[in-house]
Coordinates of C-alpha atoms in Angstrom, one line a residue:
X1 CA 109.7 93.8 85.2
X2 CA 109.9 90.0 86.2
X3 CA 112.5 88.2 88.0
X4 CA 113.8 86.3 90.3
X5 CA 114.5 87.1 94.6
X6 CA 116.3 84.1 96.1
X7 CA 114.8 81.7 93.8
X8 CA 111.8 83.5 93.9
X9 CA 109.5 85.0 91.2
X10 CA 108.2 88.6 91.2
X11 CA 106.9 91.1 89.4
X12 CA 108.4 94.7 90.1
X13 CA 107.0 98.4 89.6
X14 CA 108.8 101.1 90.0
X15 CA 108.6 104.5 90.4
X16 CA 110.7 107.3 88.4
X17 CA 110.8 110.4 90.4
X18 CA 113.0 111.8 87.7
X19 CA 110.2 112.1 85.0
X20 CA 107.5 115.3 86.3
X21 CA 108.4 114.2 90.5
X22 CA 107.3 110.8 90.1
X23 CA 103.9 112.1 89.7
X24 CA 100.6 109.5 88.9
X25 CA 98.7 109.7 86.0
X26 CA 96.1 107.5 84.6
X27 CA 98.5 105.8 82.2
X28 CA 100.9 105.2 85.2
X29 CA 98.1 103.8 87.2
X30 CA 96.9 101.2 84.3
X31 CA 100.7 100.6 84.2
X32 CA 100.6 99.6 87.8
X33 CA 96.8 97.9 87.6
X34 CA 98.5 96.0 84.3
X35 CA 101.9 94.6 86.4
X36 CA 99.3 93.7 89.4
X37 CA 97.3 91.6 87.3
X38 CA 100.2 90.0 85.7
X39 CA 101.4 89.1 89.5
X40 CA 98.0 87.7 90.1
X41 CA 97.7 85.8 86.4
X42 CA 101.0 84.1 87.2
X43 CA 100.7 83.3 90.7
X44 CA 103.9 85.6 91.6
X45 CA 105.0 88.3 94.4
X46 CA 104.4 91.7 93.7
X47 CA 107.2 94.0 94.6
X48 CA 106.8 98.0 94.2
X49 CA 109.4 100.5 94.8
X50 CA 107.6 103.9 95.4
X51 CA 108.9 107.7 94.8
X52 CA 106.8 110.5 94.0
X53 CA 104.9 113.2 94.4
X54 CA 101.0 111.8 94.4
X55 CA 98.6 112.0 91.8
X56 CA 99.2 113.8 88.7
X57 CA 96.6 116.7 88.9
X58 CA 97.0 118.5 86.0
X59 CA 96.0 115.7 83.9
X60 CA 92.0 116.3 85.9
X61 CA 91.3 114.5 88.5
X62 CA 90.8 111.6 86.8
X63 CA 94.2 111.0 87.9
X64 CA 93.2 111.2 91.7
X65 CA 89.7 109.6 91.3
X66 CA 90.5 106.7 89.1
X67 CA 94.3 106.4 89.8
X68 CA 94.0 105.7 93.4
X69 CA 91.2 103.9 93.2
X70 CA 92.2 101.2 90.3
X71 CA 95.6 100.6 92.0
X72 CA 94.7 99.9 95.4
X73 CA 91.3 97.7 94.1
X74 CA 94.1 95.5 92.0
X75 CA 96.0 95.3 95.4
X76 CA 93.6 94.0 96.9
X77 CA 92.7 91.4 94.4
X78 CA 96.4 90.2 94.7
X79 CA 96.0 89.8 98.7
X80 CA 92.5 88.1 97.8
X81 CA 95.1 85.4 96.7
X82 CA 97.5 85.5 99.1
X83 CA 100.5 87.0 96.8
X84 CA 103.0 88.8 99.1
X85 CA 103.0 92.6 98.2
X86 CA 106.1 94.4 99.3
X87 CA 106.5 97.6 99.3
X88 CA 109.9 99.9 99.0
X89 CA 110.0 103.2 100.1
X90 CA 112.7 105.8 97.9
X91 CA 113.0 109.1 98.5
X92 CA 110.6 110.8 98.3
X93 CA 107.0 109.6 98.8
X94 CA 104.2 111.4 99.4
X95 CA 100.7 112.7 98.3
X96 CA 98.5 110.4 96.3
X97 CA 101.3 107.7 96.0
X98 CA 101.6 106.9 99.5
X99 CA 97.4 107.6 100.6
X100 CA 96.7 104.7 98.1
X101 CA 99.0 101.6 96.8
X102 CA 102.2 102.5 98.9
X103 CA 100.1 102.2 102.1
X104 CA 98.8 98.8 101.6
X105 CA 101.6 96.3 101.2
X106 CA 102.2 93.4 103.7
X107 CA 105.7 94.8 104.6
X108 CA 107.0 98.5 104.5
X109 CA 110.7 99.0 103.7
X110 CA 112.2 101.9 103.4
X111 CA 115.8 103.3 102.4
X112 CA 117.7 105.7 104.8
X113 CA 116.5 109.2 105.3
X114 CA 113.5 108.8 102.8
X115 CA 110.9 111.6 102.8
X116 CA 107.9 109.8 103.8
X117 CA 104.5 111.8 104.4
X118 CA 101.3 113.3 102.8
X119 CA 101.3 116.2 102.8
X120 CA 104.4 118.7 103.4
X121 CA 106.2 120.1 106.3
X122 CA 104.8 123.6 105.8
X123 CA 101.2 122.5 105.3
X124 CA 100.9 120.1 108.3
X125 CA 102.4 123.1 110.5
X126 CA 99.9 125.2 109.5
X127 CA 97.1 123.2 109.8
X128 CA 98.0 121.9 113.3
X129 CA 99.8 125.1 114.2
X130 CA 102.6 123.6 115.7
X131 CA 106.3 123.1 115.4
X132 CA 107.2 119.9 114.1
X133 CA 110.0 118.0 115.1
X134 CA 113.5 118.6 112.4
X135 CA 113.4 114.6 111.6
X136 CA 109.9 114.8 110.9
X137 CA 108.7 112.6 108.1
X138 CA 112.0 111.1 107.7
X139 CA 112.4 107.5 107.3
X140 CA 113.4 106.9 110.7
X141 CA 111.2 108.7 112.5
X142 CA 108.0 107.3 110.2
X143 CA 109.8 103.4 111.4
X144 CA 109.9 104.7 115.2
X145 CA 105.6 105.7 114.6
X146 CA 105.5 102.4 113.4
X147 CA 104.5 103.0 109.6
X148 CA 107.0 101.5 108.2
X149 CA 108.6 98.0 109.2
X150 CA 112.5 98.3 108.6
X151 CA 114.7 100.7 107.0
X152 CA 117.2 99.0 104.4
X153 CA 120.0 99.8 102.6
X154 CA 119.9 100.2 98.6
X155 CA 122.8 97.4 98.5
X156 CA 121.1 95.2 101.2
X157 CA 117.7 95.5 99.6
X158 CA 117.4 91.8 97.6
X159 CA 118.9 89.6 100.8
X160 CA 115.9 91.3 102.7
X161 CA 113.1 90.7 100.3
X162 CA 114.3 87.4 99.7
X163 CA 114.4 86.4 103.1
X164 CA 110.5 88.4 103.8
X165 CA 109.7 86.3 100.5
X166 CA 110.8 83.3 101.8
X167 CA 108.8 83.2 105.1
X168 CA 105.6 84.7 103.7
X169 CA 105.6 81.5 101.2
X170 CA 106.8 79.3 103.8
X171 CA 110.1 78.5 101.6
X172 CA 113.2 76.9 102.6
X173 CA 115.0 79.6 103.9
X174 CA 117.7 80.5 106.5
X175 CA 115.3 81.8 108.7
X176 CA 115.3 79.5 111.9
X177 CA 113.3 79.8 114.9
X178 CA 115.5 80.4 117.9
X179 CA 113.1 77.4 119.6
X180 CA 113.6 75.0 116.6
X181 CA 114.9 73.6 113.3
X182 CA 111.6 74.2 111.5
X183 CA 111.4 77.4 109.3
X184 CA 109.1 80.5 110.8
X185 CA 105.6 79.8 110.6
X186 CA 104.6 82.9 109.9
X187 CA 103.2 83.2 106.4
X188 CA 100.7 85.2 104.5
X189 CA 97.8 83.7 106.0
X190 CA 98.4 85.4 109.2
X191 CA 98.7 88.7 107.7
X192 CA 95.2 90.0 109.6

């Protein structure tokens, strides 16, 4: 979808966790390659709001090989050219999804108690043969490890991206420095 964010322009992807656990496919990833490339084409901010399983692996691993491949080459290309790429965690996210495109955005949000991880509870335990802590892979646990950047509620969710928007393209905003009248210099140049 396109729109607008505080004045903004953006494209948006979305997720639908609904329809086989939000799970990738290849036509899901072209969907996602063809909305990144649009971003890019028309000089806009890419938004993506994230829920699923990971890749969808009964379709081959096509799904896994090309899926997670194409979509985090085309994110790149978009940071190649200095378009903001914000990412929005839902609940859940895991797998595939969050090893490739979810992983790579400038800024992480992420609604309250979101499911956030690779790979699930029961496996990690296993593997490490440990006890993990009951808030594991929760959204506000993931924030305190310093994955993700701020936790956001659903309603809050467009004053926030319109306000990261706005100092990532250096746009009037009503962001002030505590030091200053100027708006925050901080933009996408200095996201290394």
């Amino acid at each position: 979808a396109t729109g607008k964010i505080n004045n903004i322009e953006v494209v948006v992807a979305s997720s639908n966790f609904a329809f086989l656990g939000g799970s990738v496919s290849t036509s899901e990833s072209e969907a996602l390659v063809y909305a990144v490339q649009y971003a890019i084409d028309n000089n806009k901010s890419f938004i993506n709001f994230c829920s699923g399983g990971g890749m969808r692996m009964m379709t081959s691993a096509i799904a896994l090989n090309t899926g997670m491949v194409k979509t985090t080459l085309a994110i790149n290309e978009l940071k190649k050219k200095k378009l903001p790429y914000i990412v929005c965690y839902t609940d859940p996210v895991s797998g595939g999804i969050l090893a490739s495109y979810a992983s790579t955005g400038d800024f992480h949000l992420s609604e309250p108690d979101a499911l956030v991880g690779f790979a699930g509870r029961r496996v990690i335990e296993g593997t490490v043969n440990e006890q993990l802590p009951e808030n594991f892979q929760k959204a506000e646990h993931v924030l305190s490890c310093g994955f993700i950047d701020t936790i956001v509620q659903r309603k809050d969710l467009p004053l926030k991206i319109g306000l990261l928007l706005s100092i990532l393209l250096k746009k009037q905003s009503e962001v002030k420095s505590g030091y200053s009248d100027k708006t925050s210099e901080n933009n996408i140049e200095n996201r290394e």
